[in-house]
Amino acid sequence: MCGIVGYVGNKNAVNSIMSGLKSLEYRGYDSAGIAYYDKEFKIIKAEGKLNNLEKKINGLNSNIGIGHTRWATHGKPTVENAHPHKVGKFTIVHNGIIENYDSLRKLLVSDGYTFKSETDTEVVAALLDKFYSEKADILKVISEARKLLIGSYAFGILCDDYKDSLFALRKDSPLIVGIGENENFIASDVPAILKYTNKYILIDEGEIVEISNKVKIYDEYFNIKEKEILTFDGDLESAEKGGYEHFMLKEIHEEPNVFKNSTIPFLKFGLESLLSRDFSKYTSIDIVGCGSAYHAGLVGKSLIESYGMRVNVYVASEYRYQKLFTNKNSLVILISQSGETADTLACLRKVKEKGIDTLGIVNVVGSSIAREADSTIYIKAGPEISVATTKAYFAQVAILGLLALNIGYSREELSENQLEEILKKYSTFPEIIEQVINYEYSEISNSIYNYETCFFIGRLIDYSLCLEGCLKLKEISYINSIAYPAGELKHGTISLIEDDIPVFAVVTDKTIADKTISNIKEVKARGAKVILIITEDLDDDFDFTDYKIVIPNVNKILNPLLVTIPLQIISYEVAKLRKCDIDKPKNLAKSVTVE
Ligand code: F6R
């Protein structure tokens, strides 16, 4: 996610901004840039890591400036697309996504504006410039422009006519003002200012910030507001975690927003943008990935197959060496958070060589899989720091749900009415995610953390969800957990079920719920401690559960996401009780770029 730092004060802005940007590196980025004053506002940008930018800014001096690290959304991670962007009198940096930038861009082109980049940000710079050329009142101009913007944003704004002031505003993207001695800052997050000050103000939506040698926060009627000055007491590391004890927990709590970010691009223009892909030529799909990405693929298989399209899911390290049964009517989908996993990348290259169509589902913009696949859908989960994936898996499943709808509709297995009925739930779903995140899980976690074996059972899609829950628990708490298709237990594994052994059972698929419930009774009869995760429509007054987590029954596309949450949080809590190194489990790497 992008990072913003702005400075006005009596020291060198360029150095302070650079140091602030370094503290925001944990947010992830693929290019960076800075604007500073030297007789006029000038811009320097570089692709890649901050040291590329650092080499270009050596020796510069200015008392005002804005800097930015860009996590590409609109347009590739190039110098042209890096921020800041200058149009006319306005130089700006932006964190977020302007959803209606395309229509604004067309409007501005008809007014004679031309654009150097593919970004939504440059469009906003032009919009400010256009309004300012009509009425040179900066606060009113910012406020008028804001009224036209749909989406999320935090902006840092410089105007040629204000060489001692920096303006800022936000909606749905974070922004703070740092207050130092004879110097003031804007930033995306507290770590950026901690080297200079621990005093800060949280900016609310609707406010406009002006920092110079003073800090002024205006309300929507341009009156100056009194704001509380907060003091940050923690160290840099705790600031990066945004108050959470671990990145994993922070990333789980980001899931409501991740869901919005990953699905909005497909929903904002109505059905057309969701149904933009033509799947009619394909007769089968292979999905390939490793670890959690493979598990997301299995969930996707159930969803897509429910609309009549055959899907096979493969572990990439196997697929790359096995015989291919694909043909010109096959599509191969490669799922990868990092976009760099060696085995998944090798599969992509193998099928591309045979001329098979490929689609990447990737988080990291500009990564190898994203660049090499015929087309790519970005899941927009933002940088994931915890080695064990949570929010990226969540976003992969969300995207696969949308693909299933696209396929179902294009195969006429899903009517427009049915599709709209499902999509209706998307706008309120982030609140439901939040609600399930806030359930109380600690009693369950406390009751299982000191066991060395744990089972997960379910059937069909519920089994796929169990596989991911099982991996999560295993990889961060080192409990030997085993996921089994519930009906397969009695073919051997049930002999391992002993008194008190924790068994997680997932029941959300009503076509098979009765069968799974019979299997749960079988393990209960052998003394298992049963933790049932069930949708509310299937819940009953069962006498075989020790613990029960009842999740809302939203629809078959969205319910799998809700199952994921308790499994992630319980894994986290158990690992914490076992005093494990949660964000960096032993022997694991975030990006597996070797075979
Ligand atoms: C598990 C986990 C791994 C990754 C796998 C694939 O929590 O994070 O299993 O899912 O290594 O990585 P990507 O998605 O980067 O290809």
Coordinates of C-alpha atoms and ligand atoms in Angstrom, one line a residue:
M1 CA 0.0 0.0 0.0
C2 CA 1.2 3.5 -0.8
G3 CA 2.9 5.6 1.9
I4 CA 2.8 9.4 2.1
V5 CA 5.1 11.7 4.0
G6 CA 5.0 15.5 3.8
Y7 CA 7.1 18.1 5.6
V8 CA 7.2 21.8 6.3
G9 CA 9.8 23.2 8.7
N10 CA 13.2 24.7 9.3
K11 CA 15.2 21.6 8.5
N12 CA 15.9 19.9 5.2
A13 CA 12.5 18.4 4.0
V14 CA 14.2 16.1 1.6
N15 CA 16.1 14.2 4.4
S16 CA 13.1 14.1 6.7
I17 CA 10.8 12.8 4.0
M18 CA 13.3 10.2 2.9
S19 CA 13.7 8.9 6.5
G20 CA 9.9 8.9 6.9
L21 CA 9.4 6.9 3.7
K22 CA 12.0 4.4 4.9
S23 CA 9.9 3.8 8.0
L24 CA 6.9 3.1 5.8
E25 CA 8.7 0.5 3.7
Y26 CA 6.8 -2.3 5.6
R27 CA 3.7 -1.2 3.8
G28 CA 5.2 -2.4 0.5
Y29 CA 5.9 -0.4 -2.6
D30 CA 7.4 -0.7 -6.1
S31 CA 8.4 2.9 -6.9
A32 CA 9.0 6.1 -5.0
G33 CA 9.2 9.9 -5.6
I34 CA 9.6 13.2 -3.9
A35 CA 8.6 16.8 -4.6
Y36 CA 10.7 19.7 -3.2
Y37 CA 11.0 23.5 -3.6
D38 CA 13.9 25.0 -5.5
K39 CA 12.6 28.3 -7.1
E40 CA 9.6 26.1 -8.1
F41 CA 8.2 22.7 -7.1
K42 CA 10.4 20.0 -8.7
I43 CA 9.9 16.2 -8.8
I44 CA 12.3 13.3 -8.7
K45 CA 11.1 9.7 -9.0
A46 CA 12.6 6.2 -9.3
E47 CA 11.4 2.7 -9.9
G48 CA 12.1 0.0 -7.3
K49 CA 13.5 0.4 -3.9
L50 CA 14.1 3.7 -2.0
N51 CA 17.9 3.5 -2.5
N52 CA 17.3 4.2 -6.2
L53 CA 15.5 7.4 -5.2
E54 CA 18.1 8.2 -2.6
K55 CA 20.9 8.2 -5.2
K56 CA 19.0 10.9 -7.2
I57 CA 18.3 13.3 -4.4
N58 CA 21.7 13.6 -2.8
G59 CA 22.5 17.2 -1.9
L60 CA 19.0 18.6 -2.4
N61 CA 17.8 21.1 0.1
S62 CA 14.3 22.5 0.7
N63 CA 12.0 23.4 3.6
I64 CA 8.9 21.9 2.2
G65 CA 8.1 18.8 0.3
I66 CA 6.0 15.6 -0.2
G67 CA 7.2 12.1 -0.7
H68 CA 5.5 8.9 -1.7
T69 CA 6.1 5.1 -2.0
R70 CA 3.8 3.6 -4.6
W71 CA 2.2 0.2 -4.5
A72 CA 0.9 0.1 -8.1
T73 CA -2.8 -0.1 -8.7
H74 CA -3.6 1.9 -11.9
G75 CA -0.7 1.3 -14.2
K76 CA 2.6 -0.5 -14.0
P77 CA 5.3 0.4 -11.4
T78 CA 7.2 2.8 -13.8
V79 CA 8.8 6.2 -13.2
E80 CA 5.9 7.8 -15.2
N81 CA 3.3 6.3 -12.9
A82 CA 5.3 6.9 -9.7
H83 CA 4.1 9.9 -7.5
P84 CA 4.2 12.9 -7.1
H85 CA 2.2 14.0 -10.2
K86 CA 2.2 17.6 -11.3
V87 CA -0.4 19.2 -13.5
G88 CA -0.4 23.0 -13.9
K89 CA 0.0 24.5 -10.5
F90 CA -0.7 21.3 -8.5
T91 CA 1.8 18.7 -7.3
I92 CA 0.2 15.8 -5.5
V93 CA 0.7 12.4 -3.9
H94 CA -2.1 9.9 -3.3
N95 CA -2.8 6.7 -1.3
G96 CA -6.0 4.9 -2.3
I97 CA -8.0 4.3 -5.4
I98 CA -10.3 6.8 -7.3
E99 CA -12.9 4.6 -8.8
N100 CA -14.4 7.1 -11.2
Y101 CA -11.1 8.4 -12.5
D102 CA -11.8 7.2 -16.0
S103 CA -14.9 9.4 -16.4
L104 CA -13.1 12.3 -14.8
R105 CA -10.2 11.8 -17.1
K106 CA -12.4 11.9 -20.2
L107 CA -14.0 15.1 -18.9
L108 CA -10.6 16.7 -18.4
V109 CA -9.3 15.6 -21.8
S110 CA -12.3 17.4 -23.4
D111 CA -11.1 20.5 -21.5
G112 CA -7.7 20.2 -23.1
Y113 CA -5.7 18.4 -20.4
T114 CA -3.2 15.7 -21.4
F115 CA -1.8 13.0 -19.2
K116 CA 1.7 11.5 -18.9
S117 CA 0.8 8.6 -16.7
E118 CA -1.9 5.9 -16.4
T119 CA -2.7 6.8 -12.9
D120 CA -5.9 8.0 -11.2
T121 CA -3.8 10.4 -9.2
E122 CA -2.7 12.6 -12.2
V123 CA -6.4 13.0 -13.0
V124 CA -7.0 14.5 -9.5
A125 CA -4.1 16.9 -10.0
A126 CA -5.6 18.1 -13.2
L127 CA -9.0 18.4 -11.6
L128 CA -7.6 20.7 -8.9
D129 CA -5.7 22.7 -11.5
K130 CA -8.9 23.1 -13.6
F131 CA -11.0 24.3 -10.6
Y132 CA -8.1 26.6 -9.4
S133 CA -7.9 28.3 -12.8
E134 CA -11.6 29.1 -12.5
K135 CA -11.5 30.3 -8.9
A136 CA -8.1 30.7 -7.1
D137 CA -9.4 29.8 -3.6
I138 CA -7.5 26.8 -2.6
L139 CA -9.7 25.5 0.2
K140 CA -12.8 25.8 -1.9
V141 CA -11.0 24.1 -4.8
I142 CA -10.0 21.1 -2.7
S143 CA -13.5 20.9 -1.3
E144 CA -15.2 21.1 -4.8
A145 CA -12.8 18.5 -6.2
R146 CA -13.5 16.2 -3.2
K147 CA -17.2 16.2 -4.0
L148 CA -16.5 14.6 -7.4
L149 CA -14.3 11.8 -6.1
I150 CA -15.6 8.3 -5.6
G151 CA -13.2 5.9 -3.9
S152 CA -10.6 6.0 -1.2
Y153 CA -7.9 8.5 -0.8
A154 CA -5.3 10.3 1.3
F155 CA -3.8 13.2 -0.6
G156 CA -0.8 15.5 0.0
I157 CA -1.1 18.6 -2.1
L158 CA 1.3 21.4 -3.1
C159 CA 0.3 24.4 -5.1
D160 CA 2.7 26.7 -6.9
D161 CA 1.1 29.8 -5.3
Y162 CA 1.7 28.4 -1.7
K163 CA 5.4 27.7 -1.4
D164 CA 5.2 27.5 2.4
S165 CA 2.1 25.4 2.8
L166 CA 1.1 21.8 2.3
F167 CA -2.5 20.7 2.1
A168 CA -4.0 17.2 2.8
L169 CA -7.3 15.4 3.1
R170 CA -8.5 11.8 3.4
K171 CA -11.3 9.3 3.0
D172 CA -11.0 5.6 3.8
S173 CA -7.2 5.8 3.7
P174 CA -5.1 6.7 6.7
L175 CA -3.6 10.1 7.3
I176 CA -2.0 11.8 10.4
V177 CA -0.4 15.1 11.1
G178 CA 2.8 15.1 13.1
I179 CA 3.7 18.1 15.3
G180 CA 7.4 18.7 15.9
E181 CA 9.5 21.7 17.1
N182 CA 9.4 24.2 14.3
E183 CA 8.4 21.5 11.9
N184 CA 5.2 19.8 10.9
F185 CA 4.4 16.6 9.0
I186 CA 1.7 14.7 7.2
A187 CA 2.0 10.9 7.0
S188 CA 0.1 7.7 6.3
D189 CA 1.2 6.3 9.6
V190 CA 2.9 7.1 12.9
P191 CA 6.3 5.3 12.1
A192 CA 7.1 7.9 9.5
I193 CA 7.3 10.7 12.1
L194 CA 8.6 8.9 15.1
K195 CA 12.2 9.9 14.6
Y196 CA 11.2 13.5 14.9
T197 CA 8.1 13.6 17.1
N198 CA 5.7 11.4 18.9
K199 CA 2.9 14.0 18.9
Y200 CA 0.3 13.6 16.3
I201 CA -3.3 14.4 15.2
L202 CA -5.7 11.9 13.6
I203 CA -7.4 13.4 10.5
D204 CA -11.1 12.7 10.0
E205 CA -13.0 12.5 6.8
G206 CA -14.4 15.8 5.7
E207 CA -11.4 17.8 7.1
I208 CA -8.8 19.7 5.1
V209 CA -5.3 20.1 6.6
E210 CA -3.0 22.9 6.0
I211 CA 0.5 22.7 7.5
S212 CA 3.1 25.5 7.4
N213 CA 4.8 26.8 10.4
K214 CA 1.4 26.2 12.0
V215 CA -1.1 23.4 11.7
K216 CA -4.6 24.3 10.7
I217 CA -7.4 21.8 10.3
Y218 CA -10.5 23.1 8.6
D219 CA -14.0 21.6 8.8
E220 CA -16.3 21.4 5.8
Y221 CA -17.3 25.1 6.2
F222 CA -13.7 26.1 6.3
N223 CA -13.8 27.0 10.0
I224 CA -10.6 26.0 11.9
K225 CA -11.2 23.0 14.2
E226 CA -9.6 22.3 17.6
K227 CA -8.2 18.8 17.4
E228 CA -6.8 16.6 20.2
I229 CA -3.0 16.2 20.1
L230 CA -2.2 12.5 20.8
T231 CA 1.1 11.1 22.1
F232 CA 2.5 7.8 20.8
D233 CA 4.2 5.9 23.6
G234 CA 5.4 2.8 21.8
D235 CA 8.5 2.1 19.7
L236 CA 8.9 1.9 15.9
E237 CA 8.0 -1.8 15.7
S238 CA 4.8 -1.5 17.6
A239 CA 3.9 1.6 15.4
E240 CA 4.3 -0.5 12.3
K241 CA 1.9 -3.1 13.6
G242 CA -0.7 -0.4 14.1
G243 CA -1.3 -1.3 17.7
Y244 CA -1.7 -5.0 17.1
E245 CA 0.7 -7.4 18.8
H246 CA 1.5 -9.2 15.6
F247 CA 1.3 -8.5 11.8
M248 CA -0.9 -11.7 11.5
L249 CA -3.5 -10.3 13.8
K250 CA -3.3 -6.9 12.0
E251 CA -3.8 -8.5 8.7
I252 CA -6.8 -10.6 9.8
H253 CA -8.4 -7.3 11.0
E254 CA -7.7 -5.8 7.6
E255 CA -10.0 -8.4 5.9
P256 CA -13.2 -6.3 5.8
N257 CA -11.2 -3.6 3.9
V258 CA -9.4 -6.2 1.8
F259 CA -12.8 -7.6 0.7
K260 CA -13.9 -4.1 -0.4
N261 CA -10.7 -3.4 -2.3
S262 CA -10.6 -6.7 -4.1
T263 CA -14.2 -6.8 -5.1
I264 CA -15.0 -3.2 -5.8
P265 CA -13.2 -3.0 -9.1
F266 CA -15.5 -5.7 -10.4
L267 CA -18.7 -4.3 -9.0
K268 CA -18.4 -0.6 -9.4
F269 CA -19.7 -0.4 -13.0
G270 CA -22.5 -2.9 -12.4
L271 CA -22.7 -6.3 -14.0
E272 CA -20.6 -5.3 -17.0
S273 CA -17.3 -5.0 -15.1
L274 CA -18.0 -8.2 -13.3
L275 CA -18.8 -10.1 -16.4
S276 CA -16.1 -8.6 -18.6
R277 CA -14.3 -11.9 -19.1
D278 CA -15.5 -14.3 -21.7
F279 CA -15.2 -17.9 -20.6
S280 CA -17.5 -19.3 -23.3
K281 CA -14.6 -20.8 -25.2
Y282 CA -13.3 -22.9 -22.3
T283 CA -14.4 -26.4 -21.6
S284 CA -12.2 -26.9 -18.5
I285 CA -10.1 -25.0 -16.1
D286 CA -6.9 -26.1 -14.3
I287 CA -6.1 -24.1 -11.1
V288 CA -2.5 -24.3 -9.9
G289 CA -0.9 -23.0 -6.7
C290 CA 1.1 -23.9 -3.6
G291 CA 0.1 -24.1 0.1
S292 CA -2.8 -21.7 0.9
A293 CA -3.0 -20.6 -2.7
Y294 CA -3.7 -24.2 -3.6
H295 CA -6.3 -24.4 -0.9
A296 CA -8.0 -21.2 -2.2
G297 CA -8.0 -23.0 -5.6
L298 CA -9.9 -25.9 -4.1
V299 CA -12.6 -23.6 -2.7
G300 CA -12.7 -21.9 -6.2
K301 CA -13.2 -25.4 -7.7
S302 CA -16.4 -26.0 -5.7
L303 CA -17.8 -22.6 -6.5
I304 CA -17.1 -22.8 -10.2
E305 CA -18.2 -26.4 -10.6
S306 CA -21.5 -25.5 -9.0
Y307 CA -22.1 -23.6 -12.3
G308 CA -21.3 -26.6 -14.5
M309 CA -17.6 -26.0 -15.5
R310 CA -15.1 -28.7 -14.8
V311 CA -12.2 -27.6 -12.7
N312 CA -9.1 -29.5 -11.6
V313 CA -6.8 -28.1 -8.9
Y314 CA -3.1 -29.0 -8.7
V315 CA -0.2 -28.4 -6.4
A316 CA 2.3 -26.5 -8.5
S317 CA 5.3 -28.6 -7.6
E318 CA 3.4 -31.7 -9.0
Y319 CA 1.8 -30.0 -12.0
R320 CA 5.1 -28.8 -13.4
Y321 CA 6.3 -32.4 -13.9
Q322 CA 3.1 -34.2 -14.8
K323 CA 1.5 -34.9 -18.1
L324 CA -0.7 -32.1 -19.3
F325 CA -4.3 -32.8 -20.3
T326 CA -5.0 -29.3 -21.4
N327 CA -6.0 -28.2 -24.9
K328 CA -6.8 -25.0 -26.8
N329 CA -10.1 -24.9 -24.9
S330 CA -8.5 -25.0 -21.5
L331 CA -7.7 -22.1 -19.2
V332 CA -5.0 -22.4 -16.6
I333 CA -5.3 -20.2 -13.5
L334 CA -2.2 -19.6 -11.5
I335 CA -2.8 -18.3 -7.9
S336 CA 0.0 -16.7 -6.0
Q337 CA 0.2 -14.0 -3.4
S338 CA 3.8 -13.1 -4.1
G339 CA 3.7 -13.8 -7.8
E340 CA 7.2 -15.2 -7.5
T341 CA 6.7 -18.8 -6.2
A342 CA 9.2 -20.8 -8.3
D343 CA 6.9 -23.9 -8.8
T344 CA 3.9 -21.8 -9.8
L345 CA 5.9 -19.7 -12.1
A346 CA 7.4 -22.9 -13.7
C347 CA 3.8 -24.2 -14.3
L348 CA 2.9 -20.9 -16.0
R349 CA 5.9 -21.1 -18.3
K350 CA 5.2 -24.8 -19.1
V351 CA 1.6 -24.2 -20.1
K352 CA 2.3 -21.0 -22.0
E353 CA 4.9 -22.9 -24.1
K354 CA 2.0 -25.1 -25.2
G355 CA -0.1 -22.1 -26.2
I356 CA -2.7 -22.6 -23.4
D357 CA -4.4 -19.4 -22.1
T358 CA -3.3 -18.4 -18.6
L359 CA -4.8 -16.1 -16.0
G360 CA -2.8 -15.0 -12.9
I361 CA -4.5 -14.3 -9.6
V362 CA -1.8 -12.3 -7.8
N363 CA -1.3 -9.8 -5.0
V364 CA 2.1 -8.3 -5.8
V365 CA 1.9 -5.9 -8.7
G366 CA 4.5 -6.3 -11.4
S367 CA 5.6 -9.7 -10.0
S368 CA 6.8 -12.4 -12.4
I369 CA 3.5 -14.3 -12.6
A370 CA 1.6 -11.0 -13.1
R371 CA 3.9 -10.0 -15.9
E372 CA 4.1 -13.3 -17.7
A373 CA 0.4 -14.5 -17.5
D374 CA -1.8 -13.7 -20.5
S375 CA -3.9 -11.7 -18.1
T376 CA -3.9 -11.0 -14.4
I377 CA -6.4 -10.2 -11.7
Y378 CA -4.9 -8.4 -8.8
I379 CA -6.4 -9.3 -5.5
K380 CA -5.5 -6.0 -3.9
A381 CA -4.9 -7.3 -0.4
G382 CA -2.0 -4.9 0.1
P383 CA 1.4 -6.0 1.5
E384 CA 1.3 -9.1 3.6
I385 CA 4.1 -9.2 6.2
S386 CA 3.2 -12.2 8.4
V387 CA 4.7 -15.3 6.7
A388 CA 1.5 -17.2 7.2
T389 CA -1.0 -15.8 4.8
T390 CA -4.4 -14.7 6.0
K391 CA -5.8 -11.7 4.2
A392 CA -4.3 -12.7 0.8
Y393 CA -5.9 -16.1 1.0
F394 CA -9.1 -14.3 1.9
A395 CA -8.9 -12.1 -1.1
Q396 CA -8.0 -15.0 -3.4
V397 CA -11.2 -16.8 -2.3
A398 CA -13.2 -13.5 -2.8
I399 CA -11.9 -13.2 -6.4
L400 CA -12.6 -16.8 -7.2
G401 CA -16.2 -16.3 -6.0
L402 CA -16.5 -13.5 -8.5
L403 CA -15.0 -15.6 -11.2
A404 CA -17.5 -18.4 -10.4
L405 CA -20.3 -15.8 -10.9
N406 CA -18.9 -14.6 -14.2
I407 CA -18.6 -18.2 -15.4
G408 CA -22.1 -19.2 -14.1
Y409 CA -23.7 -16.2 -15.9
S410 CA -21.8 -16.8 -19.1
R411 CA -22.8 -20.4 -19.1
E412 CA -26.4 -19.4 -18.4
E413 CA -26.4 -21.5 -15.2
L414 CA -27.1 -18.3 -13.3
S415 CA -29.9 -15.8 -14.3
E416 CA -29.5 -12.1 -14.0
N417 CA -31.9 -12.1 -11.1
Q418 CA -30.0 -14.8 -9.2
L419 CA -26.8 -12.9 -9.9
E420 CA -28.2 -9.7 -8.6
E421 CA -29.5 -11.4 -5.5
I422 CA -26.0 -12.7 -4.7
L423 CA -24.3 -9.3 -5.5
K424 CA -26.8 -7.4 -3.2
K425 CA -25.0 -8.9 -0.2
Y426 CA -21.6 -7.5 -1.2
S427 CA -22.1 -4.0 0.1
T428 CA -22.9 -5.0 3.7
F429 CA -20.6 -8.0 3.8
P430 CA -17.6 -6.1 5.2
E431 CA -19.7 -5.5 8.4
I432 CA -20.5 -9.2 8.7
I433 CA -16.8 -10.0 8.3
E434 CA -16.1 -7.5 11.1
Q435 CA -18.8 -9.1 13.3
V436 CA -17.3 -12.6 12.9
I437 CA -13.8 -11.2 13.6
N438 CA -15.1 -9.9 16.9
Y439 CA -16.6 -13.1 18.1
E440 CA -15.0 -14.4 21.3
Y441 CA -12.7 -17.4 20.4
S442 CA -10.4 -17.4 23.4
E443 CA -12.3 -20.1 25.4
I444 CA -11.8 -22.5 22.4
S445 CA -8.1 -21.6 22.0
N446 CA -7.5 -22.1 25.7
S447 CA -9.1 -25.5 25.6
I448 CA -6.9 -26.8 22.8
Y449 CA -3.6 -25.1 22.9
N450 CA -1.7 -27.8 24.8
Y451 CA -2.7 -30.7 22.6
E452 CA -0.2 -32.1 20.1
T453 CA -2.7 -33.5 17.6
C454 CA -5.8 -31.9 16.1
F455 CA -8.2 -32.9 13.4
F456 CA -10.2 -31.0 10.9
I457 CA -13.1 -32.6 9.1
G458 CA -15.7 -31.6 6.4
R459 CA -17.0 -32.6 3.1
L460 CA -16.6 -30.9 -0.4
I461 CA -16.1 -27.2 0.0
D462 CA -16.1 -27.6 3.8
Y463 CA -13.2 -30.0 3.5
S464 CA -11.3 -27.5 1.4
L465 CA -11.8 -24.9 4.1
C466 CA -10.6 -27.4 6.7
L467 CA -7.4 -27.9 4.7
E468 CA -6.5 -24.2 5.0
G469 CA -7.5 -24.1 8.7
C470 CA -5.4 -27.1 9.4
L471 CA -2.4 -25.6 7.6
K472 CA -2.7 -22.3 9.5
L473 CA -2.8 -24.1 12.9
K474 CA 0.1 -26.4 11.9
E475 CA 2.4 -23.9 10.5
I476 CA 2.3 -21.3 13.3
S477 CA 1.7 -23.4 16.4
Y478 CA 3.5 -26.6 15.3
I479 CA 0.6 -28.7 16.4
N480 CA 0.4 -31.8 14.3
S481 CA -3.0 -31.1 12.6
I482 CA -4.6 -33.3 10.0
A483 CA -7.5 -32.4 7.7
Y484 CA -9.7 -35.2 6.4
P485 CA -12.7 -35.5 4.2
A486 CA -15.3 -36.4 6.9
G487 CA -16.5 -39.6 5.1
E488 CA -12.9 -40.9 4.7
L489 CA -12.2 -41.0 8.4
K490 CA -13.4 -44.5 9.0
H491 CA -11.1 -45.8 6.3
G492 CA -8.2 -45.7 8.8
T493 CA -7.7 -42.3 10.5
I494 CA -10.5 -42.7 13.0
S495 CA -8.2 -45.0 14.9
L496 CA -6.3 -41.9 15.9
I497 CA -9.3 -40.3 17.6
E498 CA -8.9 -40.6 21.3
D499 CA -10.4 -39.1 24.4
D500 CA -10.4 -35.3 24.2
I501 CA -8.6 -35.0 20.9
P502 CA -9.8 -31.7 19.3
V503 CA -11.7 -32.1 16.1
F504 CA -12.8 -29.0 14.2
A505 CA -15.8 -29.8 12.0
V506 CA -17.1 -27.5 9.3
V507 CA -20.7 -27.7 8.1
T508 CA -21.9 -25.0 5.7
D509 CA -22.8 -27.0 2.6
K510 CA -26.4 -28.0 3.1
T511 CA -26.4 -30.6 0.3
I512 CA -24.1 -32.7 2.4
A513 CA -24.6 -31.4 6.0
D514 CA -26.4 -34.5 7.3
K515 CA -23.6 -36.8 6.2
T516 CA -21.0 -34.7 7.9
I517 CA -23.1 -34.5 11.0
S518 CA -23.1 -38.4 11.1
N519 CA -19.3 -38.4 10.9
I520 CA -19.1 -35.8 13.7
K521 CA -21.2 -38.1 15.9
E522 CA -18.8 -40.9 15.1
V523 CA -15.8 -39.0 16.4
K524 CA -17.8 -37.7 19.4
A525 CA -18.6 -41.4 20.2
R526 CA -14.8 -42.0 20.4
G527 CA -14.3 -39.2 22.9
A528 CA -13.3 -36.3 20.6
K529 CA -13.6 -32.7 21.7
V530 CA -15.8 -31.3 18.9
I531 CA -15.5 -27.7 17.8
L532 CA -18.3 -27.2 15.2
I533 CA -18.3 -24.3 12.7
I534 CA -21.7 -24.1 11.1
T535 CA -23.9 -21.7 9.2
E536 CA -27.0 -20.5 11.2
D537 CA -29.5 -22.1 8.7
L538 CA -28.0 -25.6 9.5
D539 CA -27.6 -25.1 13.2
D540 CA -29.7 -27.1 15.7
D541 CA -29.8 -28.1 19.3
F542 CA -26.9 -30.6 18.8
D543 CA -25.8 -32.7 21.7
F544 CA -22.4 -33.7 20.2
T545 CA -20.5 -30.4 20.3
D546 CA -18.2 -29.1 22.9
Y547 CA -17.9 -25.7 21.3
K548 CA -20.0 -24.2 18.5
I549 CA -19.3 -21.2 16.2
V550 CA -22.4 -20.2 14.3
I551 CA -21.7 -17.9 11.4
P552 CA -24.3 -15.9 9.4
N553 CA -25.7 -17.7 6.3
V554 CA -25.1 -15.0 3.6
N555 CA -24.9 -17.1 0.4
K556 CA -22.8 -19.9 -1.0
I557 CA -20.2 -17.5 -2.5
L558 CA -19.6 -15.5 0.6
N559 CA -20.0 -18.1 3.4
P560 CA -16.6 -19.7 2.8
L561 CA -14.9 -16.4 3.7
L562 CA -16.7 -16.4 7.1
V563 CA -15.5 -19.9 7.9
T564 CA -12.0 -18.8 7.3
I565 CA -12.1 -16.1 10.1
P566 CA -12.5 -18.4 13.2
L567 CA -9.9 -20.8 11.8
Q568 CA -7.3 -18.0 11.4
I569 CA -8.0 -16.4 14.7
I570 CA -8.0 -19.6 16.7
S571 CA -4.7 -20.6 15.0
Y572 CA -3.3 -17.2 16.0
E573 CA -4.5 -17.4 19.6
V574 CA -3.2 -21.0 20.0
A575 CA 0.2 -20.1 18.6
K576 CA 0.4 -17.1 21.0
L577 CA -0.5 -19.3 24.0
R578 CA 2.2 -21.7 22.9
K579 CA 4.6 -18.7 22.8
C580 CA 5.5 -19.3 19.1
D581 CA 7.1 -16.8 16.8
I582 CA 3.8 -16.1 15.0
D583 CA 4.9 -13.8 12.2
K584 CA 8.0 -15.8 11.4
P585 CA 7.4 -19.5 11.9
K586 CA 10.5 -21.6 11.9
N587 CA 11.8 -22.9 8.5
L588 CA 9.3 -20.9 6.5
A589 CA 9.8 -18.1 4.0
K590 CA 7.2 -15.6 2.8
S591 CA 8.2 -16.0 -0.8
V592 CA 9.5 -19.4 -2.0
T593 CA 11.5 -18.6 -5.0
V594 CA 13.4 -21.9 -5.1
E595 CA 12.1 -25.3 -6.1
Ligands
F6R1 C1 0.7 -20.5 4.2 C2 1.4 -19.8 3.1 C3 2.0 -20.6 2.0 C4 1.8 -19.9 0.7 C5 2.5 -20.6 -0.4 C6 2.3 -19.9 -1.8 O1 0.2 -19.7 5.2 O2 1.5 -18.6 3.2 O3 1.5 -21.9 2.0 O4 0.4 -19.8 0.4 O5 3.9 -20.6 -0.1 O6 2.8 -18.6 -1.8 P1 2.3 -17.6 -2.9 O7 0.9 -17.4 -2.7 O8 3.2 -16.4 -2.7 O9 2.6 -18.3 -4.2

